[in-house]
Amino acid sequence: MTRLGVALAILAGFSAAQALADDGKALFAAKGCTACHGESGAKPIAGSPVLASQNADYLARQMTEIADGTRASGPVKVMKPVIAKTSPEERKALAQWLAGQKPADPQTGDKAKAEKGADLFEENGCIGCHGADGLKPLADYPFLAAQRRDYLMVQIKAIRDEIRSTRRARLMVANVRKLSDAQIEQVAEFLSQTKRK
Ligand code: HEC
Ligand code: HEC
């Protein structure tokens, strides 16, 4: 390829990425996602997760697995019909745009419980896949820091009890099985109070 050709290809790549991000923003509003997840995915209503600044590959996979019923734990039923009406390209655009949004502020809560949760997060090997303080996930795994407390509690229990039992969720069953409900609450306190960098 000539130099000009390379330059044009790079420019086209940039504008394609920009167009995808613009589509994501428009789709998020048009498909009604904002009703539950908040305007930029950072201010969800109770029970719904923060999506802003989440790992793009993780988000895209969740959308597909929720749409096709692979991830079918209780509360997710409310959004299945909504996400089922998006195409794979639209999901990619949504995921890419959401990943670039400003993360949610950490929640305030019980400091003593959070400290116990921090120890549990380390002792049970969560760090190996989600990174110290849930801030540095491997590959297409999720960030956990500054996620909503109520959502985290529901998910950890659902993964432990194999209700949310996708292929990747099963990777962590041995780790979460060691946690009691009270300990899950402590871990959720810790993660929800941790600031995203
Ligand atoms: C009626 C409310 C509602 C609407 C509308 C909705 N969602 Fe959700 N969404 C939820 C709830 C509740 C969950 C968590 C389900 C659970 O507990 O398993 C969720 C989970 C998700 C997840 C998984 C996040 C994670 O951390 O694993 C993604 C991604 C997502 N929604 C994207 C979207 C997109 C994109 C749209 C619009 C096309 C949308 N949602 C519309 C309520 C909603
Ligand atoms: C072997 C790697 C691994 C370990 C260890 C691990 N996880 Fe995970 N975790 C994952 C993967 C992969 C997912 C995404 C599952 C999916 O795609 O459905 C996940 C998902 C989660 C979620 C759901 C996030 C969301 O947005 O819905 C929570 C909460 C979570 N892990 C907490 C923990 C805790 C707490 C521990 C320690 C007790 C832990 N994980 C240990 C790999 C791991």
Tab-separated table of C-alpha atoms and ligand atoms in Angstrom:
chain	number	residue	atom	x	y	z
A	1	MET	CA	0.000	0.000	0.000
A	2	THR	CA	1.225	3.530	-0.715
A	3	ARG	CA	1.764	6.011	2.087
A	4	LEU	CA	-1.361	7.872	1.057
A	5	GLY	CA	-3.257	4.586	1.011
A	6	VAL	CA	-2.096	3.833	4.564
A	7	ALA	CA	-3.084	7.320	5.723
A	8	LEU	CA	-6.531	6.974	4.159
A	9	ALA	CA	-7.014	3.533	5.669
A	10	ILE	CA	-6.121	4.908	9.115
A	11	LEU	CA	-8.501	7.826	8.664
A	12	ALA	CA	-11.277	5.495	7.536
A	13	GLY	CA	-10.586	3.302	10.585
A	14	PHE	CA	-10.868	6.287	12.897
A	15	SER	CA	-14.070	7.560	11.380
A	16	ALA	CA	-15.583	4.053	11.443
A	17	ALA	CA	-14.780	3.800	15.182
A	18	GLN	CA	-16.256	7.258	15.750
A	19	ALA	CA	-19.390	6.395	13.779
A	20	LEU	CA	-19.807	3.216	15.836
A	21	ALA	CA	-19.520	5.218	19.074
A	22	ASP	CA	-22.088	7.751	17.820
A	23	ASP	CA	-24.422	4.879	16.911
A	24	GLY	CA	-23.999	3.410	20.394
A	25	LYS	CA	-25.122	6.620	22.045
A	26	ALA	CA	-28.155	6.992	19.779
A	27	LEU	CA	-29.094	3.314	20.148
A	28	PHE	CA	-28.853	3.401	23.950
A	29	ALA	CA	-31.510	6.129	24.035
A	30	ALA	CA	-33.633	4.821	21.128
A	31	LYS	CA	-33.841	1.241	22.459
A	32	GLY	CA	-34.964	2.410	25.907
A	33	CYS	CA	-31.846	1.233	27.791
A	34	THR	CA	-31.647	4.555	29.643
A	35	ALA	CA	-34.881	3.812	31.537
A	36	CYS	CA	-33.097	1.241	33.715
A	37	HIS	CA	-29.374	1.946	33.252
A	38	GLY	CA	-29.397	5.778	33.297
A	39	GLU	CA	-28.396	8.228	30.613
A	40	SER	CA	-24.796	7.105	30.007
A	41	GLY	CA	-25.112	3.770	31.821
A	42	ALA	CA	-23.678	5.257	35.021
A	43	LYS	CA	-26.850	5.941	37.027
A	44	PRO	CA	-28.947	2.762	37.027
A	45	ILE	CA	-32.162	2.288	38.963
A	46	ALA	CA	-32.125	-0.142	41.930
A	47	GLY	CA	-31.231	-3.698	40.903
A	48	SER	CA	-29.753	-2.749	37.516
A	49	PRO	CA	-25.989	-2.656	36.909
A	50	VAL	CA	-23.694	0.215	36.021
A	51	LEU	CA	-22.584	-0.283	32.395
A	52	ALA	CA	-20.479	2.866	31.908
A	53	SER	CA	-16.758	2.162	31.599
A	54	GLN	CA	-17.271	-1.628	31.748
A	55	ASN	CA	-15.070	-3.839	29.551
A	56	ALA	CA	-16.462	-3.658	25.974
A	57	ASP	CA	-15.937	-7.344	25.137
A	58	TYR	CA	-17.604	-8.375	28.386
A	59	LEU	CA	-20.606	-6.101	27.706
A	60	ALA	CA	-21.072	-7.410	24.172
A	61	ARG	CA	-20.990	-11.016	25.370
A	62	GLN	CA	-23.532	-10.334	28.149
A	63	MET	CA	-25.913	-8.699	25.688
A	64	THR	CA	-25.758	-11.739	23.406
A	65	GLU	CA	-26.071	-14.233	26.263
A	66	ILE	CA	-29.025	-12.354	27.752
A	67	ALA	CA	-30.720	-12.098	24.338
A	68	ASP	CA	-30.334	-15.817	23.551
A	69	GLY	CA	-31.238	-16.952	27.077
A	70	THR	CA	-27.816	-18.370	28.034
A	71	ARG	CA	-27.776	-15.944	30.984
A	72	ALA	CA	-31.246	-16.316	32.394
A	73	SER	CA	-31.045	-15.574	36.121
A	74	GLY	CA	-34.186	-13.927	37.576
A	75	PRO	CA	-33.916	-10.116	37.252
A	76	VAL	CA	-32.509	-10.278	33.724
A	77	LYS	CA	-35.913	-11.286	32.325
A	78	VAL	CA	-37.007	-7.632	32.264
A	79	MET	CA	-34.448	-6.710	29.644
A	80	LYS	CA	-34.437	-9.854	27.507
A	81	PRO	CA	-37.194	-8.609	25.153
A	82	VAL	CA	-35.429	-5.244	24.803
A	83	ILE	CA	-31.983	-6.622	23.977
A	84	ALA	CA	-33.408	-9.368	21.770
A	85	LYS	CA	-34.465	-6.623	19.348
A	86	THR	CA	-30.852	-5.508	18.695
A	87	SER	CA	-28.553	-6.910	15.998
A	88	PRO	CA	-24.980	-8.122	16.680
A	89	GLU	CA	-23.650	-4.911	15.059
A	90	GLU	CA	-25.869	-2.773	17.272
A	91	ARG	CA	-24.665	-4.640	20.375
A	92	LYS	CA	-21.073	-4.015	19.356
A	93	ALA	CA	-21.774	-0.306	18.936
A	94	LEU	CA	-23.571	-0.169	22.287
A	95	ALA	CA	-20.723	-1.996	24.060
A	96	GLN	CA	-18.041	0.174	22.521
A	97	TRP	CA	-19.817	3.411	23.402
A	98	LEU	CA	-20.628	2.292	26.962
A	99	ALA	CA	-17.021	1.223	27.618
A	100	GLY	CA	-15.905	4.776	26.855
A	101	GLN	CA	-18.290	6.486	29.278
A	102	LYS	CA	-17.226	7.969	32.620
A	103	PRO	CA	-17.438	5.346	35.413
A	104	ALA	CA	-19.972	5.672	38.238
A	105	ASP	CA	-18.910	7.250	41.520
A	106	PRO	CA	-18.358	4.736	44.308
A	107	GLN	CA	-21.317	4.237	46.675
A	108	THR	CA	-21.169	5.241	50.321
A	109	GLY	CA	-21.704	2.488	52.876
A	110	ASP	CA	-20.472	0.615	55.926
A	111	LYS	CA	-16.678	1.017	56.188
A	112	ALA	CA	-16.106	-1.839	58.641
A	113	LYS	CA	-17.977	-4.290	56.413
A	114	ALA	CA	-16.003	-3.034	53.400
A	115	GLU	CA	-12.704	-3.741	55.156
A	116	LYS	CA	-13.759	-7.320	55.842
A	117	GLY	CA	-14.863	-7.584	52.219
A	118	ALA	CA	-11.442	-6.433	51.003
A	119	ASP	CA	-9.773	-9.251	52.952
A	120	LEU	CA	-12.257	-11.816	51.594
A	121	PHE	CA	-11.696	-10.601	48.035
A	122	GLU	CA	-7.996	-11.288	48.438
A	123	GLU	CA	-8.227	-14.523	50.456
A	124	ASN	CA	-10.624	-16.162	47.994
A	125	GLY	CA	-8.518	-15.533	44.900
A	126	CYS	CA	-10.878	-13.038	43.247
A	127	ILE	CA	-7.860	-10.867	42.459
A	128	GLY	CA	-6.426	-13.493	40.109
A	129	CYS	CA	-9.114	-12.769	37.495
A	130	HIS	CA	-10.622	-9.385	38.460
A	131	GLY	CA	-7.391	-7.650	39.550
A	132	ALA	CA	-6.553	-5.960	42.857
A	133	ASP	CA	-9.691	-4.180	44.137
A	134	GLY	CA	-11.638	-5.359	41.041
A	135	LEU	CA	-9.842	-2.741	38.962
A	136	LYS	CA	-7.875	-4.802	36.439
A	137	PRO	CA	-9.831	-7.703	34.919
A	138	LEU	CA	-8.259	-10.275	32.607
A	139	ALA	CA	-9.194	-10.326	28.904
A	140	ASP	CA	-12.980	-10.085	28.544
A	141	TYR	CA	-13.776	-10.326	32.279
A	142	PRO	CA	-15.729	-7.598	34.117
A	143	PHE	CA	-14.549	-4.653	36.219
A	144	LEU	CA	-16.197	-4.906	39.641
A	145	ALA	CA	-15.074	-1.698	41.403
A	146	ALA	CA	-17.823	0.924	41.844
A	147	GLN	CA	-20.524	-1.484	40.642
A	148	ARG	CA	-23.858	-1.222	42.484
A	149	ARG	CA	-23.958	-3.094	45.803
A	150	ASP	CA	-27.429	-4.643	45.376
A	151	TYR	CA	-26.562	-5.891	41.874
A	152	LEU	CA	-23.243	-7.400	43.033
A	153	MET	CA	-24.933	-9.318	45.838
A	154	VAL	CA	-27.527	-10.823	43.505
A	155	GLN	CA	-24.866	-11.817	40.939
A	156	ILE	CA	-22.386	-13.374	43.362
A	157	LYS	CA	-25.167	-15.500	44.877
A	158	ALA	CA	-26.529	-16.421	41.432
A	159	ILE	CA	-23.051	-17.494	40.267
A	160	ARG	CA	-22.351	-19.387	43.511
A	161	ASP	CA	-25.697	-21.224	43.357
A	162	GLU	CA	-25.221	-21.876	39.600
A	163	ILE	CA	-28.333	-19.933	38.627
A	164	ARG	CA	-26.203	-17.675	36.433
A	165	SER	CA	-24.291	-20.565	34.980
A	166	THR	CA	-22.684	-19.475	31.732
A	167	ARG	CA	-19.449	-21.129	30.614
A	168	ARG	CA	-17.358	-18.247	31.952
A	169	ALA	CA	-19.358	-17.766	35.150
A	170	ARG	CA	-18.596	-21.395	36.004
A	171	LEU	CA	-14.868	-20.546	36.066
A	172	MET	CA	-15.362	-18.816	39.419
A	173	VAL	CA	-17.813	-21.130	41.188
A	174	ALA	CA	-15.074	-22.788	43.294
A	175	ASN	CA	-14.002	-19.363	44.582
A	176	VAL	CA	-17.447	-17.985	45.456
A	177	ARG	CA	-18.697	-21.241	46.930
A	178	LYS	CA	-16.596	-20.515	50.011
A	179	LEU	CA	-18.583	-17.327	50.714
A	180	SER	CA	-21.600	-17.215	53.040
A	181	ASP	CA	-24.423	-14.719	52.368
A	182	ALA	CA	-23.007	-12.436	55.091
A	183	GLN	CA	-19.569	-12.559	53.483
A	184	ILE	CA	-21.032	-11.831	50.037
A	185	GLU	CA	-22.590	-8.710	51.557
A	186	GLN	CA	-19.152	-7.659	52.839
A	187	VAL	CA	-17.502	-8.228	49.441
A	188	ALA	CA	-20.284	-6.221	47.750
A	189	GLU	CA	-19.804	-3.399	50.291
A	190	PHE	CA	-16.104	-3.342	49.529
A	191	LEU	CA	-16.432	-3.344	45.736
A	192	SER	CA	-19.257	-0.778	45.627
A	193	GLN	CA	-17.203	1.612	47.786
A	194	THR	CA	-14.046	1.257	45.659
A	195	LYS	CA	-13.302	4.094	43.261
A	196	ARG	CA	-12.669	3.287	39.596
A	197	LYS	CA	-9.400	4.757	38.355
B	1	HEC	C1	-36.416	-2.823	32.274
B	1	HEC	C2	-35.066	-2.494	32.696
B	1	HEC	C3	-33.937	-2.699	31.729
B	1	HEC	C4	-33.838	-2.264	30.428
B	1	HEC	C5	-34.855	-1.487	29.619
B	1	HEC	C6	-32.515	-2.660	29.976
B	1	HEC	N1	-31.856	-3.320	30.968
B	1	HEC	FE1	-29.967	-4.069	30.868
B	1	HEC	N2	-30.218	-4.930	32.712
B	1	HEC	C7	-31.310	-4.761	33.527
B	1	HEC	C8	-31.147	-5.579	34.722
B	1	HEC	C9	-32.143	-5.667	35.866
B	1	HEC	C10	-29.902	-6.252	34.582
B	1	HEC	C11	-29.275	-7.235	35.572
B	1	HEC	C12	-29.934	-8.542	35.453
B	1	HEC	C13	-29.460	-9.552	36.451
B	1	HEC	O1	-29.573	-9.303	37.639
B	1	HEC	O2	-28.975	-10.592	36.014
B	1	HEC	C14	-29.332	-5.804	33.309
B	1	HEC	C15	-28.100	-6.221	32.810
B	1	HEC	C16	-27.503	-5.711	31.660
B	1	HEC	C17	-26.171	-6.058	31.194
B	1	HEC	C18	-25.186	-6.976	31.896
B	1	HEC	C19	-24.249	-6.138	32.744
B	1	HEC	C20	-23.239	-6.914	33.551
B	1	HEC	O3	-22.480	-6.261	34.299
B	1	HEC	O4	-23.181	-8.127	33.457
B	1	HEC	C21	-25.968	-5.370	30.030
B	1	HEC	C22	-24.714	-5.379	29.188
B	1	HEC	C23	-27.171	-4.604	29.761
B	1	HEC	N3	-28.081	-4.826	30.763
B	1	HEC	C24	-27.350	-3.793	28.654
B	1	HEC	C25	-28.587	-3.228	28.301
B	1	HEC	C26	-28.838	-2.562	27.041
B	1	HEC	C27	-27.790	-2.312	25.972
B	1	HEC	C28	-30.169	-2.200	27.032
B	1	HEC	C29	-30.949	-1.556	25.902
B	1	HEC	C30	-30.914	-2.242	24.620
B	1	HEC	C31	-30.725	-2.622	28.308
B	1	HEC	N4	-29.749	-3.243	29.043
B	1	HEC	C32	-32.032	-2.405	28.702
B	1	HEC	C33	-32.392	-3.963	33.271
B	1	HEC	C34	-32.692	-3.368	32.050
B	2	HEC	C1	-11.033	-17.874	37.336
B	2	HEC	C2	-11.352	-16.477	37.169
B	2	HEC	C3	-12.272	-15.835	38.180
B	2	HEC	C4	-12.159	-15.815	39.550
B	2	HEC	C5	-11.113	-16.460	40.413
B	2	HEC	C6	-13.264	-15.000	40.031
B	2	HEC	N1	-14.016	-14.545	38.976
B	2	HEC	FE1	-15.656	-13.361	39.087
B	2	HEC	N2	-15.934	-13.534	37.086
B	2	HEC	C7	-15.084	-14.199	36.226
B	2	HEC	C8	-15.651	-14.143	34.891
B	2	HEC	C9	-15.020	-14.738	33.642
B	2	HEC	C10	-16.872	-13.442	34.983
B	2	HEC	C11	-17.874	-13.156	33.848
B	2	HEC	C12	-18.844	-14.301	33.745
B	2	HEC	C13	-19.687	-14.239	32.485
B	2	HEC	O1	-19.159	-13.893	31.435
B	2	HEC	O2	-20.889	-14.558	32.573
B	2	HEC	C14	-17.010	-13.068	36.378
B	2	HEC	C15	-18.095	-12.336	36.877
B	2	HEC	C16	-18.189	-11.872	38.174
B	2	HEC	C17	-19.248	-11.022	38.679
B	2	HEC	C18	-20.417	-10.480	37.869
B	2	HEC	C19	-20.083	-9.101	37.342
B	2	HEC	C20	-21.198	-8.458	36.566
B	2	HEC	O3	-21.027	-7.306	36.108
B	2	HEC	O4	-22.259	-9.064	36.391
B	2	HEC	C21	-18.981	-10.794	39.993
B	2	HEC	C22	-19.795	-9.935	40.925
B	2	HEC	C23	-17.774	-11.521	40.331
B	2	HEC	N3	-17.307	-12.161	39.196
B	2	HEC	C24	-17.200	-11.572	41.591
B	2	HEC	C25	-16.135	-12.415	41.946
B	2	HEC	C26	-15.693	-12.641	43.309
B	2	HEC	C27	-16.283	-11.968	44.534
B	2	HEC	C28	-14.669	-13.556	43.254
B	2	HEC	C29	-13.910	-14.176	44.395
B	2	HEC	C30	-14.692	-14.874	45.407
B	2	HEC	C31	-14.485	-13.888	41.842
B	2	HEC	N4	-15.403	-13.184	41.088
B	2	HEC	C32	-13.533	-14.759	41.359
B	2	HEC	C33	-13.901	-14.795	36.551
B	2	HEC	C34	-13.436	-15.028	37.832
